[in-house]
Short mmCIF file of C-alpha atoms in Angstrom, two decimals:
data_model
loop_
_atom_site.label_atom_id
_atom_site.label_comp_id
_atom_site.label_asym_id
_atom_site.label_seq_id
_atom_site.Cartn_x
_atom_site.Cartn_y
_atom_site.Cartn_z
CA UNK J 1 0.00 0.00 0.00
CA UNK J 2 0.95 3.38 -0.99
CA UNK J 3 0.75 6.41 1.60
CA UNK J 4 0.74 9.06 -1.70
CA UNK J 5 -2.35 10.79 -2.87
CA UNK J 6 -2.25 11.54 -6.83
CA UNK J 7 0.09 14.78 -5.83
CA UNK J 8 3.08 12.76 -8.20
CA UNK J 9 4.27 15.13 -11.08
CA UNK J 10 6.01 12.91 -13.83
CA UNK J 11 7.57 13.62 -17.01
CA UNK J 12 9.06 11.26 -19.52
CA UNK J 13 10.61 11.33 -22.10
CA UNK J 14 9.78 8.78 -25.36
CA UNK J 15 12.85 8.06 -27.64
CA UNK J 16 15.39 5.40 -26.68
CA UNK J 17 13.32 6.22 -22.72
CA UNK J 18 10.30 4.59 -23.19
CA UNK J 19 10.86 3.51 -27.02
CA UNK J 20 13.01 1.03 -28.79
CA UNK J 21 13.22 3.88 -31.58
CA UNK J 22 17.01 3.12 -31.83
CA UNK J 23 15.72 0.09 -33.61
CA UNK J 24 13.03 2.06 -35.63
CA UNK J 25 15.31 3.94 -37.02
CA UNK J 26 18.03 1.69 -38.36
CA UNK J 27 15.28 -0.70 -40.07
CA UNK J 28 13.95 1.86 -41.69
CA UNK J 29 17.01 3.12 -43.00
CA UNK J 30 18.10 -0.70 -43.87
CA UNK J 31 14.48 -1.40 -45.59
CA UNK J 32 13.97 1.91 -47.34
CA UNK J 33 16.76 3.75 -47.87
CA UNK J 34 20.00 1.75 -48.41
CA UNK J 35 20.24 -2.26 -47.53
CA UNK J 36 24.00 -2.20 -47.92
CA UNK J 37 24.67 0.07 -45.29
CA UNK J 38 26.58 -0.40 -42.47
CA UNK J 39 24.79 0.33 -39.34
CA UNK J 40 25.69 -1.31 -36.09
CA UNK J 41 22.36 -2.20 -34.12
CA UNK J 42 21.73 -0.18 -31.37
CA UNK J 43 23.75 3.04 -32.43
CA UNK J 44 22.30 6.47 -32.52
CA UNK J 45 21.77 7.59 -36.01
CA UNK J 46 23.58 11.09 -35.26
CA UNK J 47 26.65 8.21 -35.06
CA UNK J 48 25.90 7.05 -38.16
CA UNK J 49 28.86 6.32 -40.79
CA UNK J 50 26.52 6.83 -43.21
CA UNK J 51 26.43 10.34 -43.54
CA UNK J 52 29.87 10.49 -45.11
CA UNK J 53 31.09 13.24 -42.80
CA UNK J 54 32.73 13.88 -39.63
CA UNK J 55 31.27 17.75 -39.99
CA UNK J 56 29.10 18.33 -36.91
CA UNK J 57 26.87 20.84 -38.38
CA UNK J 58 26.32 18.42 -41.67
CA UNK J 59 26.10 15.67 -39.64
CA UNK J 60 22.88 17.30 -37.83
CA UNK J 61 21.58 18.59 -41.06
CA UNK J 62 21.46 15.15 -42.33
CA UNK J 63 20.17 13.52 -39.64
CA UNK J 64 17.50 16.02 -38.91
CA UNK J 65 16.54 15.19 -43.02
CA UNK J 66 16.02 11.41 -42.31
CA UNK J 67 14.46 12.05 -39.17
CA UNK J 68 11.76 13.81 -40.97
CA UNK J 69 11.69 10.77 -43.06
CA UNK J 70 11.50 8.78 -40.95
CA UNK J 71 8.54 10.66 -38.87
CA UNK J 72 6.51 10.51 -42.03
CA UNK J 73 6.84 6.83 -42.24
CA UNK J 74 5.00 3.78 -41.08
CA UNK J 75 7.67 2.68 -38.88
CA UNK J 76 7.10 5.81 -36.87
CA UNK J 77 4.30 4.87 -35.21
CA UNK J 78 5.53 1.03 -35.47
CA UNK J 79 8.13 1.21 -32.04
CA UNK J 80 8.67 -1.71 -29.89
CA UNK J 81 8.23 -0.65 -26.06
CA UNK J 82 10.54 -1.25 -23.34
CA UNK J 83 9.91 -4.25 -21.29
CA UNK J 84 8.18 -2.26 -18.25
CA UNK J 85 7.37 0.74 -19.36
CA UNK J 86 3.41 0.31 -19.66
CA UNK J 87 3.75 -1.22 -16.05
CA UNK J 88 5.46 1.69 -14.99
CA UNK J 89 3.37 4.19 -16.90
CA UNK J 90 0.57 2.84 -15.14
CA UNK J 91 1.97 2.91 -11.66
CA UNK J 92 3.10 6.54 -12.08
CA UNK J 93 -0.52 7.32 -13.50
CA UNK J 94 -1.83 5.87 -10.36
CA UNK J 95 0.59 8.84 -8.31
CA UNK J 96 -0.46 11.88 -10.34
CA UNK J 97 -0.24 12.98 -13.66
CA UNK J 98 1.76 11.96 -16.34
CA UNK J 99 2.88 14.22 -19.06
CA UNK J 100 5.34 12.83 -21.86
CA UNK J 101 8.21 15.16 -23.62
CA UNK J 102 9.88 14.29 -26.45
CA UNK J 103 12.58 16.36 -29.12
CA UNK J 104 11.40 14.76 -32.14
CA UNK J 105 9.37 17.27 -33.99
CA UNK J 106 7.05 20.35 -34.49
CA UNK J 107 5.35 19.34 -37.40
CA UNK J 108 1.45 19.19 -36.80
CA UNK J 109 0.75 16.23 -38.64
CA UNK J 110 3.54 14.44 -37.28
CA UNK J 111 2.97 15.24 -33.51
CA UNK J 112 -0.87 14.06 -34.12
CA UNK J 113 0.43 10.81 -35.06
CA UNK J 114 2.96 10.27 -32.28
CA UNK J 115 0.04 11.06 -29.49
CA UNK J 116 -2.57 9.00 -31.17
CA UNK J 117 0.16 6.14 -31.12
CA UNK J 118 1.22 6.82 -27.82
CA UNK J 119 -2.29 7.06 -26.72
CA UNK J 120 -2.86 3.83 -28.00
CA UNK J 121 -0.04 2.13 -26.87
CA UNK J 122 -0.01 3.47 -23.14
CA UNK J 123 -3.86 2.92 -22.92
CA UNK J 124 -4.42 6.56 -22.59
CA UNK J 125 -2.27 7.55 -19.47
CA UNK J 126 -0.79 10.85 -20.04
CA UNK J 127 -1.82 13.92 -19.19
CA UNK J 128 -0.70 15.70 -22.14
CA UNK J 129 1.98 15.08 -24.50
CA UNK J 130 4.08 18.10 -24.93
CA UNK J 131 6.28 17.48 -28.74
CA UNK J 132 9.48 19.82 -29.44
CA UNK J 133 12.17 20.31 -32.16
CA UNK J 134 14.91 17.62 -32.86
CA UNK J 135 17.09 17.94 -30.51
CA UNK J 136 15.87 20.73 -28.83
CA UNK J 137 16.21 22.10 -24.93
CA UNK J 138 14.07 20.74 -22.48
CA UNK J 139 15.28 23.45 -19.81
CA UNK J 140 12.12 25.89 -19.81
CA UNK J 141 9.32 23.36 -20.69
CA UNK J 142 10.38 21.33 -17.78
CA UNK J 143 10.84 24.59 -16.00
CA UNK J 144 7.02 25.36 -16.55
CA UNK J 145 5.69 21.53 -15.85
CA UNK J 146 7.32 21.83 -12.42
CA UNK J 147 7.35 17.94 -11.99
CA UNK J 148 8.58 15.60 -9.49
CA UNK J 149 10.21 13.39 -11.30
CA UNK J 150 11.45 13.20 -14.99
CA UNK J 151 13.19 10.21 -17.19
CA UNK J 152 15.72 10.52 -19.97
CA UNK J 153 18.04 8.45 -21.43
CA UNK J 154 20.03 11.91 -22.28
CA UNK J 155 22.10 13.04 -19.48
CA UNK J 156 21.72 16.80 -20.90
CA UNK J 157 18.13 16.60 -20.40
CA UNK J 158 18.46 15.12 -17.20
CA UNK J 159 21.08 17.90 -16.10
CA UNK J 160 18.17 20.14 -17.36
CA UNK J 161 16.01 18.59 -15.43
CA UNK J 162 17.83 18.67 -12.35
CA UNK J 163 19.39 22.67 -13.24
CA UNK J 164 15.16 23.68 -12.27
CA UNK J 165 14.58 22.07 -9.38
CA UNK J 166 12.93 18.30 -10.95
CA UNK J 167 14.46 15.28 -9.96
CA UNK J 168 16.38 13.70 -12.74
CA UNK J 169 16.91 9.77 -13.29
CA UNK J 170 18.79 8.84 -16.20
CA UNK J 171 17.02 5.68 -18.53
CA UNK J 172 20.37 3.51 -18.75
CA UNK J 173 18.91 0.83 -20.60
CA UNK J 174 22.31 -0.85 -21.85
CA UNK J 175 24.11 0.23 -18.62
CA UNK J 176 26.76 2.16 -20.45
CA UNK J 177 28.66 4.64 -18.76
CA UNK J 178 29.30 7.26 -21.91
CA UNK J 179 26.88 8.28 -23.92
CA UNK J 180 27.29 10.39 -27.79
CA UNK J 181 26.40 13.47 -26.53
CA UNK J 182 29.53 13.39 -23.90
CA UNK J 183 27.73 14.72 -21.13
CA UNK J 184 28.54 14.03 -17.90
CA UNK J 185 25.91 13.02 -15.27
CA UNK J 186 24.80 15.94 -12.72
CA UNK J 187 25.49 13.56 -9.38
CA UNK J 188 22.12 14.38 -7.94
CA UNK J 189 20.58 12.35 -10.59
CA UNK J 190 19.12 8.81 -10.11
CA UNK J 191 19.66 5.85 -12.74
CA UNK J 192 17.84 2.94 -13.45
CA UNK J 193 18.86 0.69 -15.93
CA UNK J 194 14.99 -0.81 -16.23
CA UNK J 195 11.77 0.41 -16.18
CA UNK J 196 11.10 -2.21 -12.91
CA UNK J 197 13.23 0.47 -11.21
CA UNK J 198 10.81 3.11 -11.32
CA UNK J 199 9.13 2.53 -8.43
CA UNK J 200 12.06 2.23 -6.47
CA UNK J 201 12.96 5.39 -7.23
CA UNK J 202 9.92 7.58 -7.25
CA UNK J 203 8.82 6.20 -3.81
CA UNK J 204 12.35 7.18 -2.55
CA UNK J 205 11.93 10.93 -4.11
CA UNK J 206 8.41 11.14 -2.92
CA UNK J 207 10.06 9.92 1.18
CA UNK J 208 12.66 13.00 0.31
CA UNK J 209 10.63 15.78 -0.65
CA UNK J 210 8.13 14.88 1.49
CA UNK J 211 4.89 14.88 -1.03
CA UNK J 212 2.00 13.39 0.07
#
């Protein structure tokens, strides 16, 4: 039994947090783009050798390009879940509200389709699903969410997270301990290698800050 009463704030991110997409992305690159290609499974596609440059700013261009591709796509709204994460969606549902944040796009017709497939898929659980450029900050629409608790397999959003006042826990699903983006880890943030975790954690931040 739980001594909490639907006070919980969470926010959560989608991609490679909740999401296989990792594995979305390189199948559809592999299936419709170019089968030769060499992709290792489970890289980030900002990795990619396939962009035939070691230019930052080209790199992102591309990338950004296929992403929108790839967004347009069946495979978009075709993403394997992480083991867990309905479970846990649930559970944190049953604390408060849920709201999801992803940096995947501002296209209309694109951020329809993610929330009806993430409606479908998480059985209707979140609050509201908030959609934001490629890559872009997190900072001021976490600042404005004021949650309790938000999940990220990026370390800068978690350091985001953490830089206004939310409780960060870093999504470690392959327990690495450097990720692309070079990061480091804010040491006030939690980890959690699988969604199981969750409630672990969240019970432990709820004890600390002292939300009932």
């Amino acid at each position: 039994m739980h001594f909490f009463d639907k006070n919980f704030i969470s926010i959560v991110d989608c991609d490679e947090t909740k999401l296989k997409t990792k594995n979305s992305l390189r199948q559809f690159y592999l299936e419709q783009i170019d089968p030769t290609a060499n992709i290792e499974p489970g890289t980030y596609s900002y990795n990619w050798p396939v962009w035939g440059t070691r230019d930052p700013i080209k790199i992102k261009e591309k990338n950004k390009a296929f992403c929108d591709q790839w967004c347009d796509s069946e495979y978009f709204t075709n993403i394997e879940p992480y083991e867990g994460s309905l479970e846990a969606i649930k559970y944190l549902h049953s604390l408060g509200p849920v709201y999801v944040l992803t940096s995947i796009t501002t296209k209309p017709h694109q951020i329809k389709r993610r929330k009806d497939f993430l409606a479908q898929l998480y059985e209707n659980k979140f609050t509201d699903i908030i959609c934001l450029g490629l890559g872009e900050s997190k900072k001021e629409a976490l600042r404005k969410l004021g949650g309790h608790a938000f999940f990220d397999d990026s370390p800068q959003f978690v350091n985001e997270a953490i830089s206004v006042g939310t409780p960060g826990i870093w999504v470690n699903h392959e327990n690495v301990t450097d990720r692309p983006d070079k990061e480091p880890l804010n040491p006030d943030a939690y980890q959690m290698t699988h969604w199981k975790q969750a409630e672990m954690i969240v019970d432990t931040i709820r004890r600390i800050k002292k939300i009932k």
